[in-house]
Tab-separated table of C-alpha atoms in Angstrom:
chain	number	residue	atom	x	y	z
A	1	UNK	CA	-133.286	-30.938	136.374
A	2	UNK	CA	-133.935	-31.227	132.999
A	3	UNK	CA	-131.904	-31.931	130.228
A	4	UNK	CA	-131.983	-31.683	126.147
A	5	UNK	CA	-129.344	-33.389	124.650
A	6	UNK	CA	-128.835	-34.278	120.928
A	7	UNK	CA	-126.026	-36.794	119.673
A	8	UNK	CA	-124.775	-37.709	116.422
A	9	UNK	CA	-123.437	-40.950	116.111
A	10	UNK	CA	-122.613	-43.815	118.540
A	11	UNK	CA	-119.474	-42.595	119.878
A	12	UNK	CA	-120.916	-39.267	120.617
A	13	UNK	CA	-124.408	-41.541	122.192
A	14	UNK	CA	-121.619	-43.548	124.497
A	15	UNK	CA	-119.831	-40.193	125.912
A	16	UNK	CA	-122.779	-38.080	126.468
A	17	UNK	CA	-124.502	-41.349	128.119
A	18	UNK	CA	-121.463	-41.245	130.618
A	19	UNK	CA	-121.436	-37.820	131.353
A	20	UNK	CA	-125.308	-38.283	132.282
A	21	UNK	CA	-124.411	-41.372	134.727
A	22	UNK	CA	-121.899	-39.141	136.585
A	23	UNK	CA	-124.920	-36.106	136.960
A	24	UNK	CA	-127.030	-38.071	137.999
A	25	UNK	CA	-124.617	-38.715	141.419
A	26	UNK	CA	-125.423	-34.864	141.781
A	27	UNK	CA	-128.944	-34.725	140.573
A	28	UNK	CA	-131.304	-36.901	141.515
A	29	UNK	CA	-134.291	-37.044	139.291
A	30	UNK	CA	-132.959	-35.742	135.771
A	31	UNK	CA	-135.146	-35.827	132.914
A	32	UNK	CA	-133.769	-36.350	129.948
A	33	UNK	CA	-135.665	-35.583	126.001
A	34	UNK	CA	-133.604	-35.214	122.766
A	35	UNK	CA	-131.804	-37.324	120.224
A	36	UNK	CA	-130.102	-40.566	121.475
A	37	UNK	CA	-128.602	-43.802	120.765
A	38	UNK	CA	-128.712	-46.989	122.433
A	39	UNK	CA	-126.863	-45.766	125.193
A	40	UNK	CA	-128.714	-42.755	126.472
A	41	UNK	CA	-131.763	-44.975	126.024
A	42	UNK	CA	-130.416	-47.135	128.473
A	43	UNK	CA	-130.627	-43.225	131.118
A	44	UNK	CA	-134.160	-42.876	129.681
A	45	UNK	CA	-133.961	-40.522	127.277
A	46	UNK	CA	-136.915	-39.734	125.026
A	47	UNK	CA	-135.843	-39.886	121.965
A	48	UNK	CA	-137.991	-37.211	119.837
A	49	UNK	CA	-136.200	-38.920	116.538
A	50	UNK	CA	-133.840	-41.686	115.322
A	51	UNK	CA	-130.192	-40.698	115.748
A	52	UNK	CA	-129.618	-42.057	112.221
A	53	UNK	CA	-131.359	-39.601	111.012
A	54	UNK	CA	-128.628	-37.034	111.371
A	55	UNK	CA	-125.531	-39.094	111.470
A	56	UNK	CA	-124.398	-37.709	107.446
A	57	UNK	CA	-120.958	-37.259	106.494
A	58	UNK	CA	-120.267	-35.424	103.581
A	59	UNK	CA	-121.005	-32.014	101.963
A	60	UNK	CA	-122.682	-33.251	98.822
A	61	UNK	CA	-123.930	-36.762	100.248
A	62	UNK	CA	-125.684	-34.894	102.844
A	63	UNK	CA	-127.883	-33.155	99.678
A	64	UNK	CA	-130.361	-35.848	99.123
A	65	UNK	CA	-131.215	-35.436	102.809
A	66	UNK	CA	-131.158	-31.424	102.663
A	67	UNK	CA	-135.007	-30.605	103.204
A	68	UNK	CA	-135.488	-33.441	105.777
A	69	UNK	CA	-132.791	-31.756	107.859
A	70	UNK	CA	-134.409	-28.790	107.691
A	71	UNK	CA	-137.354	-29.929	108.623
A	72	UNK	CA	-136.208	-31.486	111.742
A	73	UNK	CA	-133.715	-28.272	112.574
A	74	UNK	CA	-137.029	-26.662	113.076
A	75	UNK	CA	-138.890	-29.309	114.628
A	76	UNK	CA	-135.694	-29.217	117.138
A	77	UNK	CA	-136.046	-26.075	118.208
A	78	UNK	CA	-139.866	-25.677	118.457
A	79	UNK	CA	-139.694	-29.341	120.698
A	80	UNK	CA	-136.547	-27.474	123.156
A	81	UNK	CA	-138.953	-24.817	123.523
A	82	UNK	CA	-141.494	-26.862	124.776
A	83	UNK	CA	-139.441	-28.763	126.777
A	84	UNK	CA	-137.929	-25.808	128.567
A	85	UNK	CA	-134.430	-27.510	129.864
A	86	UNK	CA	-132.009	-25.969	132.176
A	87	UNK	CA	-129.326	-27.227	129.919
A	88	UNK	CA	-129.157	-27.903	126.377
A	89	UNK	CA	-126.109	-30.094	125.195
A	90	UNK	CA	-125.305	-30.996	121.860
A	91	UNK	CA	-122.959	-33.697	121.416
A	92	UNK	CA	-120.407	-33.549	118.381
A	93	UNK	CA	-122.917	-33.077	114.779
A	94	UNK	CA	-121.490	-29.384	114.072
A	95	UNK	CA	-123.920	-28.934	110.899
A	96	UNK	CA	-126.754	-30.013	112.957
A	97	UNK	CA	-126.136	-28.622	116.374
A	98	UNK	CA	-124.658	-25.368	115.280
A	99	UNK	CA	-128.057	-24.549	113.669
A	100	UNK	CA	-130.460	-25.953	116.153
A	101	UNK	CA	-128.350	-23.440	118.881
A	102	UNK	CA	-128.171	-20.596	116.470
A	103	UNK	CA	-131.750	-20.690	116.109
A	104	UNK	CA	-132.654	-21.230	119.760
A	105	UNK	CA	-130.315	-18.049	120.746
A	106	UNK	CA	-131.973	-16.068	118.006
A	107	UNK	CA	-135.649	-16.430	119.421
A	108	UNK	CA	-133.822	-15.655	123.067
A	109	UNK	CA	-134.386	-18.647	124.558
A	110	UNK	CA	-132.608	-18.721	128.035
A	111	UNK	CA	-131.004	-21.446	128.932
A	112	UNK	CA	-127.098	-22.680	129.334
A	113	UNK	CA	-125.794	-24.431	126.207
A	114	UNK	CA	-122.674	-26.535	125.983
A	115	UNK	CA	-121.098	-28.384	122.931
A	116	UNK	CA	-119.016	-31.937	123.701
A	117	UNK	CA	-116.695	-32.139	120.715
A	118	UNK	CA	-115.234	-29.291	119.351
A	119	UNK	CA	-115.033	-29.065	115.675
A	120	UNK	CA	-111.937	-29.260	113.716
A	121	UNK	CA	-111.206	-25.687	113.410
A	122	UNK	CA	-107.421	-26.644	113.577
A	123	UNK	CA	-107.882	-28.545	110.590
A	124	UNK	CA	-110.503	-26.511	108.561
A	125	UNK	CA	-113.197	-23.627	108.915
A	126	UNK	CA	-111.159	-22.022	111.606
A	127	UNK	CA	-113.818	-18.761	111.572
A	128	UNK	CA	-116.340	-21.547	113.087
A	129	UNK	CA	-114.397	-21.081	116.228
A	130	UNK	CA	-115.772	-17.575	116.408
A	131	UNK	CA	-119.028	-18.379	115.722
A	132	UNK	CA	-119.624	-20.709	118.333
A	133	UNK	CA	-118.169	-18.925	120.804
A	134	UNK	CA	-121.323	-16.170	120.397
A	135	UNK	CA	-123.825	-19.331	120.978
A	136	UNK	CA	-122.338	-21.041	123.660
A	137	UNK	CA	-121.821	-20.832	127.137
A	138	UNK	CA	-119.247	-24.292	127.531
A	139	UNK	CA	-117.419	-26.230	124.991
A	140	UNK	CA	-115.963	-29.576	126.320
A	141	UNK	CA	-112.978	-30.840	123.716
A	142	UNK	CA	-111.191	-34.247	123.437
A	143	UNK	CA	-107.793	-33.191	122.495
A	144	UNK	CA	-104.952	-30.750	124.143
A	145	UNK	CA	-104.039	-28.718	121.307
A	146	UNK	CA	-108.121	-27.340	120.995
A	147	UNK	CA	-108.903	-25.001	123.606
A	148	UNK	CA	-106.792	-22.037	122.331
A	149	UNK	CA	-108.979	-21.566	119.074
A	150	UNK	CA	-111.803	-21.234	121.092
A	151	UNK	CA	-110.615	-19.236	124.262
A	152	UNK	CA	-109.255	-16.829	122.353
A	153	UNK	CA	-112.968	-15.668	121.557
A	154	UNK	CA	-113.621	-15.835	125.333
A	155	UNK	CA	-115.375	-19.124	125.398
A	156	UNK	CA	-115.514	-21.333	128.169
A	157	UNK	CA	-113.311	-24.159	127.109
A	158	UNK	CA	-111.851	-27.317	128.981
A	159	UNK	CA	-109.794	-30.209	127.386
A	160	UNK	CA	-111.633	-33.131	129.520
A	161	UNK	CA	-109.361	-35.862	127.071
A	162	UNK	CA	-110.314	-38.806	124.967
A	163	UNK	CA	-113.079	-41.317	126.603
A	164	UNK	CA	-111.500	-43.984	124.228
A	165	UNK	CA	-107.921	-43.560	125.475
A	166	UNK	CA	-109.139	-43.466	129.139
A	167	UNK	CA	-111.407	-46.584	128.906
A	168	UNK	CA	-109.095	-50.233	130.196
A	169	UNK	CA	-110.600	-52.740	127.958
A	170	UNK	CA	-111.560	-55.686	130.955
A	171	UNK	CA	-110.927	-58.677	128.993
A	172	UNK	CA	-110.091	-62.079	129.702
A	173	UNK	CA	-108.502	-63.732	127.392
A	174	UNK	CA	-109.573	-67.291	128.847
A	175	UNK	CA	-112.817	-66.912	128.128
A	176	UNK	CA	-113.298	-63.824	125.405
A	177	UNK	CA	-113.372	-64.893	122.479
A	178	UNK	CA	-111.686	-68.714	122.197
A	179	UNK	CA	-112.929	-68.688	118.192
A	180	UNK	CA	-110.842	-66.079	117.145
A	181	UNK	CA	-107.124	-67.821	118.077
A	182	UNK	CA	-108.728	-71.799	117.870
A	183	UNK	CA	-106.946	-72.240	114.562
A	184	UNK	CA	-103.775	-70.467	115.417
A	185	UNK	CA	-103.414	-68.543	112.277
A	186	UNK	CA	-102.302	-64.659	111.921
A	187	UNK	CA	-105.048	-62.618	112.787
A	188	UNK	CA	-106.087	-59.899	110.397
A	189	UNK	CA	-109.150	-57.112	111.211
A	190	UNK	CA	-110.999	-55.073	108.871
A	191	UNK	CA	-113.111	-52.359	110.441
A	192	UNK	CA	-115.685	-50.709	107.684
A	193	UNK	CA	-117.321	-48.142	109.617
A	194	UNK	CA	-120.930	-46.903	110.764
A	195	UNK	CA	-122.623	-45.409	108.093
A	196	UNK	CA	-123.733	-46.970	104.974
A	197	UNK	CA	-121.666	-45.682	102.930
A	198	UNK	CA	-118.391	-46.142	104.471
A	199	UNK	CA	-119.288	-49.733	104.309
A	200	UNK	CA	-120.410	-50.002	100.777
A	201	UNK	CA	-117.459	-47.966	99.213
A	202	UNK	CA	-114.948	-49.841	101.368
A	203	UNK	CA	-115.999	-53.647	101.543
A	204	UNK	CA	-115.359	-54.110	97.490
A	205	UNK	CA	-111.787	-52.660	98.650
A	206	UNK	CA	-111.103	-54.721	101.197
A	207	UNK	CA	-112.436	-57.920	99.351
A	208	UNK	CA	-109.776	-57.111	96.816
A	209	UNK	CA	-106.897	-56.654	99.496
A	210	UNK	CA	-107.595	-59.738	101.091
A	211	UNK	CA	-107.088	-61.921	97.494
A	212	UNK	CA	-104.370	-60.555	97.120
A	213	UNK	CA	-102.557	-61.395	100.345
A	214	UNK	CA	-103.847	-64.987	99.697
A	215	UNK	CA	-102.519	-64.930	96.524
A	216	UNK	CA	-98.838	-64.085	98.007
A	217	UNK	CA	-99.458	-67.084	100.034
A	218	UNK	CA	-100.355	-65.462	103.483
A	219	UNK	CA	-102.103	-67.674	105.937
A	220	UNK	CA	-104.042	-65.625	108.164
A	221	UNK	CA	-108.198	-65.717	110.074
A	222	UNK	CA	-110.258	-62.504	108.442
A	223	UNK	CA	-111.777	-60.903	111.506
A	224	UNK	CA	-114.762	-57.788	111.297
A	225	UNK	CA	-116.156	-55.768	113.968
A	226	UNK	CA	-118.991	-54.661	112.505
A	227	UNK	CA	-123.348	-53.527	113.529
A	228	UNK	CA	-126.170	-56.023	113.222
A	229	UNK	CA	-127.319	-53.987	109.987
A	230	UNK	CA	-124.231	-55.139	108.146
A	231	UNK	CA	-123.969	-58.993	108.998
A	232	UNK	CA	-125.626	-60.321	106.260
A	233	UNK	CA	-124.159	-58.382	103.587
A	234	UNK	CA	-120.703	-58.886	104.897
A	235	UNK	CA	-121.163	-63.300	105.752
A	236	UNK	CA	-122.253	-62.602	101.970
A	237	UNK	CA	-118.395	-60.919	100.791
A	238	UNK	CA	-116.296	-62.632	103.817
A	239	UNK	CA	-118.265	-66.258	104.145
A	240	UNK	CA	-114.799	-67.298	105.772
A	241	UNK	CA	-114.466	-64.399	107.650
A	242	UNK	CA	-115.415	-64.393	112.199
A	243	UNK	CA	-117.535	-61.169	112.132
A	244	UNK	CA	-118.869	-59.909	115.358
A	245	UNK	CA	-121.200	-57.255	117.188
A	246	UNK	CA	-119.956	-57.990	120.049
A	247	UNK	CA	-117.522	-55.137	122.046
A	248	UNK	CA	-115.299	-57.734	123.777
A	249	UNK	CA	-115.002	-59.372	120.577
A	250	UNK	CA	-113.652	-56.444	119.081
A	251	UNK	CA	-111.237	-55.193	121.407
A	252	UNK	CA	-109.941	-58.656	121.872
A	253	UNK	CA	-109.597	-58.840	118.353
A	254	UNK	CA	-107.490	-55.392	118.043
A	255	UNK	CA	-105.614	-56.882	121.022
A	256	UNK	CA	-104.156	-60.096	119.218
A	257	UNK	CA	-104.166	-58.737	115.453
A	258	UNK	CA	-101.237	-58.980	113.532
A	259	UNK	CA	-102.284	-55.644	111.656
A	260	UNK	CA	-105.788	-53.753	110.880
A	261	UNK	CA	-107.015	-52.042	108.204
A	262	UNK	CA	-109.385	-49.684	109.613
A	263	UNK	CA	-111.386	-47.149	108.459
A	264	UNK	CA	-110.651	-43.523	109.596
A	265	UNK	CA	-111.921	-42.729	112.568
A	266	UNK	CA	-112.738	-42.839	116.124
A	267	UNK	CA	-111.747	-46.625	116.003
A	268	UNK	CA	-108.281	-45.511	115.844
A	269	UNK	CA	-107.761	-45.080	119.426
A	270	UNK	CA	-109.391	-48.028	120.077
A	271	UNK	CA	-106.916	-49.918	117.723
A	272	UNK	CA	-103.991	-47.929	118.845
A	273	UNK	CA	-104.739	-48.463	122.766
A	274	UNK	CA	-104.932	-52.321	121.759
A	275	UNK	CA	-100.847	-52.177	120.735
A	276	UNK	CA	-101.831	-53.004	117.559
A	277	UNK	CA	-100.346	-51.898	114.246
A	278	UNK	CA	-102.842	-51.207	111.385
A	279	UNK	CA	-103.111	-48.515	109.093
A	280	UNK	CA	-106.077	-46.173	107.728
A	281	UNK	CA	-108.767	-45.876	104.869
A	282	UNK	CA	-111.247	-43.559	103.561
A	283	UNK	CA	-113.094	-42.704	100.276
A	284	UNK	CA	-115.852	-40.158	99.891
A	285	UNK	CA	-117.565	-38.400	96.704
A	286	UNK	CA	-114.801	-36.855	94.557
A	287	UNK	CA	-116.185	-33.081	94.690
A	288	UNK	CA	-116.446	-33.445	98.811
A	289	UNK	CA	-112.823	-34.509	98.600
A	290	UNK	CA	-111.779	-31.678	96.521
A	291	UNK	CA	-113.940	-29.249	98.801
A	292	UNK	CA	-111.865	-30.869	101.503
A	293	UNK	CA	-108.765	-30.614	99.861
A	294	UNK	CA	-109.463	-26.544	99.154
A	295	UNK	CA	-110.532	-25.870	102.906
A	296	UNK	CA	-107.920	-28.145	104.936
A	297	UNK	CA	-105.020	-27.032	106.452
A	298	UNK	CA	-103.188	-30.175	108.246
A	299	UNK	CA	-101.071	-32.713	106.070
A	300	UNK	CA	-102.485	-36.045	107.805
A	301	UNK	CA	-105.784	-36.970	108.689
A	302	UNK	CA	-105.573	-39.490	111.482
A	303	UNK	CA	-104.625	-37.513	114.869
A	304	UNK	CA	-101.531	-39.466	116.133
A	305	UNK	CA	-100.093	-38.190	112.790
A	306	UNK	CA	-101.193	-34.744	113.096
A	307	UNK	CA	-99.980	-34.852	116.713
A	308	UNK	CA	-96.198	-36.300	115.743
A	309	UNK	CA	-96.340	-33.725	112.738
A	310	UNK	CA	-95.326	-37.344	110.487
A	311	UNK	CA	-96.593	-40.426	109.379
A	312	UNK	CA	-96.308	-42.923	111.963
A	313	UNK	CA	-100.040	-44.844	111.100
A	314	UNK	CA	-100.138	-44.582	107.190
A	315	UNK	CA	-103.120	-43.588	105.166
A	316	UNK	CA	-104.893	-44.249	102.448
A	317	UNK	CA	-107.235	-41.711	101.693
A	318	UNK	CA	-109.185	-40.802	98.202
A	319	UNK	CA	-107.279	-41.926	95.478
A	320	UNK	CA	-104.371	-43.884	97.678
A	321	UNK	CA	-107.730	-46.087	99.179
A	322	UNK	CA	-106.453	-48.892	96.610
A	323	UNK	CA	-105.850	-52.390	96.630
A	324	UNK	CA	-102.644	-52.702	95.899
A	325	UNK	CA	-101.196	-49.818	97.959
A	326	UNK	CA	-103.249	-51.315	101.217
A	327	UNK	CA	-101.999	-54.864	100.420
A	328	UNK	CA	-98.464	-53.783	99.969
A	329	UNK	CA	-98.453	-51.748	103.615
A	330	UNK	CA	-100.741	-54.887	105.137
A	331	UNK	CA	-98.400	-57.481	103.945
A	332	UNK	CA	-95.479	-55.450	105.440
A	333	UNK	CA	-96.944	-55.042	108.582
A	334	UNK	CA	-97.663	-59.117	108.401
A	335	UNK	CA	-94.388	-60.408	107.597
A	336	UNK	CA	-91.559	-57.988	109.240
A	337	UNK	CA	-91.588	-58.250	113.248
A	338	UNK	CA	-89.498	-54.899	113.353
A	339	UNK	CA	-91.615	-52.974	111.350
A	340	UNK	CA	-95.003	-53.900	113.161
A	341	UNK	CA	-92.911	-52.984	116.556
A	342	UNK	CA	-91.250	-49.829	115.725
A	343	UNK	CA	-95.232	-48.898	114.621
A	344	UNK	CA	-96.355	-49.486	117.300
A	345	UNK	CA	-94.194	-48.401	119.891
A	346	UNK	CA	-94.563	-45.222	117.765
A	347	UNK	CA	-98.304	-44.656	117.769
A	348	UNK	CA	-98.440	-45.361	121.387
A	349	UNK	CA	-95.873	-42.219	122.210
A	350	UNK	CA	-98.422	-39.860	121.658
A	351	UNK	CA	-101.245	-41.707	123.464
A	352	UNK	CA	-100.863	-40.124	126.520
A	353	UNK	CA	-101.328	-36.869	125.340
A	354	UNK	CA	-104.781	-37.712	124.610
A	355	UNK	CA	-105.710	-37.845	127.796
A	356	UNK	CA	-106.205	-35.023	130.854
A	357	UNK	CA	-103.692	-35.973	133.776
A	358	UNK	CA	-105.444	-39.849	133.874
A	359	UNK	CA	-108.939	-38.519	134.832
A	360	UNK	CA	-112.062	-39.801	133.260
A	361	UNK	CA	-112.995	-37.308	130.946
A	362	UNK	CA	-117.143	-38.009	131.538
A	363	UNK	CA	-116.585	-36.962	135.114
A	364	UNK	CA	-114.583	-33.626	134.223
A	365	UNK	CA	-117.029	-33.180	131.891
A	366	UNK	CA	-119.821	-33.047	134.743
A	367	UNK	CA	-118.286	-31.189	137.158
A	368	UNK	CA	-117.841	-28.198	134.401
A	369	UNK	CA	-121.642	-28.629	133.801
A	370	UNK	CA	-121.948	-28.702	137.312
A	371	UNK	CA	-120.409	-25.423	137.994
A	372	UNK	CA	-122.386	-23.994	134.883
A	373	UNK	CA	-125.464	-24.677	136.111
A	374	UNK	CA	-124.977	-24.272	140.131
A	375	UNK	CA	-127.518	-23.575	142.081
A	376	UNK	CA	-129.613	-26.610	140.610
């Protein structure tokens, strides 16, 4: 059988490289072409571009990059076409995906499509929910509360849960790890994010929060998860700082932080799973955020929050993403026992809820293709 697939970013390249490991129990030789990261290289994808390439966030950051989307929207479709898949599946990357199916359906191409990650209708754009539904055949969503935007238009939808809440982080703490508790101090993690700019607006922040947690005469280790593209430039901010690339590292540094400052965003499960108590960050151009601010509909941003319906994690987004109101929270959150509890045995309430009756949510996900595409 063969497969098109296109993925955004990394935590949309580690789901859809699951989902192919459980079809290939059913189907022998797939063959896979599209737009991968490192993890659908490792099921031999061939990758027809970078995945960087369309991992933008942002309505006006994305501008720069306008014509070279467009260009490769096109080159998409004519390279499905020649490809001729039995399934094309588009992994999260609305803006992108959206197009490259809308075009495909309007030249009649026959095939079965299916989206994993539904976008956030519930929280903006809800007339998108429509619009998919007339290019789509399944739509495979991470959270409960999704399916009845979409089914309502009579598309296909099943709630297959969170990978990230699913996943059991296999650590052990004997060997994991030994350099990140050697000195016994309070440990604090930073997470900056993927994409270049997340990093670059946020690091200056960060810097800033932790001199000033120093300067109230906290003792603590500086610990960052980050990518090999950032290490240099963060050794260069954080020269005291254990920064890692490594995924045991980082969930056995979410496991034994005293809080986290994280950037908004999938790493919030991952954080939240880990028991620990941390709180949220974002910045992005000021006319996206007032675009944003027109078009959405839910008070919070991070989904435990919107879930609860209050603030158990608390954000800092746009013009609360400051120093002093992050150091304030942080040191908090460092220094009162109750408060980091009550936090987190808050957050982790709604955990469950993320996730489809304890099933992995790659192999629901592949049984619904399955029964899609049957008699393959």
């Amino acid at each position: 059988m063969k497969i098109f697939i296109i993925t955004g970013e990394k935590s949309g390249d580690l789901l859809a490289s699951k989902v192919i490991n459980q079809l290939k129990k059913n189907y022998k030789n797939l063959e896979l072409k599209g737009c991968g990261g490192e993890h659908l290289a490792k099921e031999n994808i061939k990758n027809i571009f970078a995945q960087k390439e369309i991992n933008l966030m942002g309505f006006f950051e994305v501008i720069p990059s306008l014509f070279k989307i467009l260009k490769l929207i096109n080159f998409t479709v004519a390279e499905i076409i020649k490809f001729k898949p039995d399934i094309v599946i588009t992994v999260d990357a609305p803006d992108f995906n959206f197009r490259v199916t809308k075009k495909l359906k309007k030249l009649n191409f026959k095939t079965k499509y299916i989206h994993v990650v539904a976008p956030t209708v519930w929280a903006y754009r809800e007339y998108r929910a429509k619009k998919i539904a007339k290019i789509y055949d399944l739509l495979l969503v991470l959270f409960p509360f999704e399916p009845p935007y979409f089914e309502k238009y009579n598309l296909k939808t099943k709630f297959i849960g969170h990978p990230l809440i699913f996943e059991q982080y296999r650590i052990d703490k004997e060997i994991i790890s030994p350099k990140l508790l050697k000195n016994k101090l309070p440990l604090l993690v930073l997470t900056l994010g993927s994409r270049d700019q997340e990093v670059k607006t946020l690091l200056p922040i960060y810097l800033e929060v932790i001199s000033k947690l120093k300067a109230r005469g906290l003792k603590f280790t500086t610990a960052i998860p980050t990518f090999n593209k950032y290490i240099n430039l963060i050794k260069a901010s954080f020269p005291d700082a254990l920064i890692t690339t490594n995924q045991d590292d980082k969930y056995f540094a979410f496991k034994n932080a005293v809080a986290v400052i994280a950037k908004s965003g999938t790493n919030n499960f991952e954080i939240a799973k880990a028991k620990a108590p941390f709180s949220i960050c974002y910045k992005v151009n000021l006319f996206t955020y007032i675009l944003l601010k027109l078009m959405v509909k839910t008070k919070y941003v991070n989904l435990i929050n919107i879930l609860a319906k209050k603030e158990i994690i608390a954000e800092f987004i746009q013009y609360k993403c400051k120093a002093d109101l992050i150091t304030e929270h942080t040191y908090m959150l460092m220094t009162d026992d109750t408060y980091r509890k009550e936090q987190i045995i808050a957050q982790n309430l709604y955990l469950k809820d993320f996730v489809n009756n304890n099933q992995d949510p790659s192999k629901i996900a592949a049984e619904e293709i399955i029964k899609l595409v049957k008699p393959f």
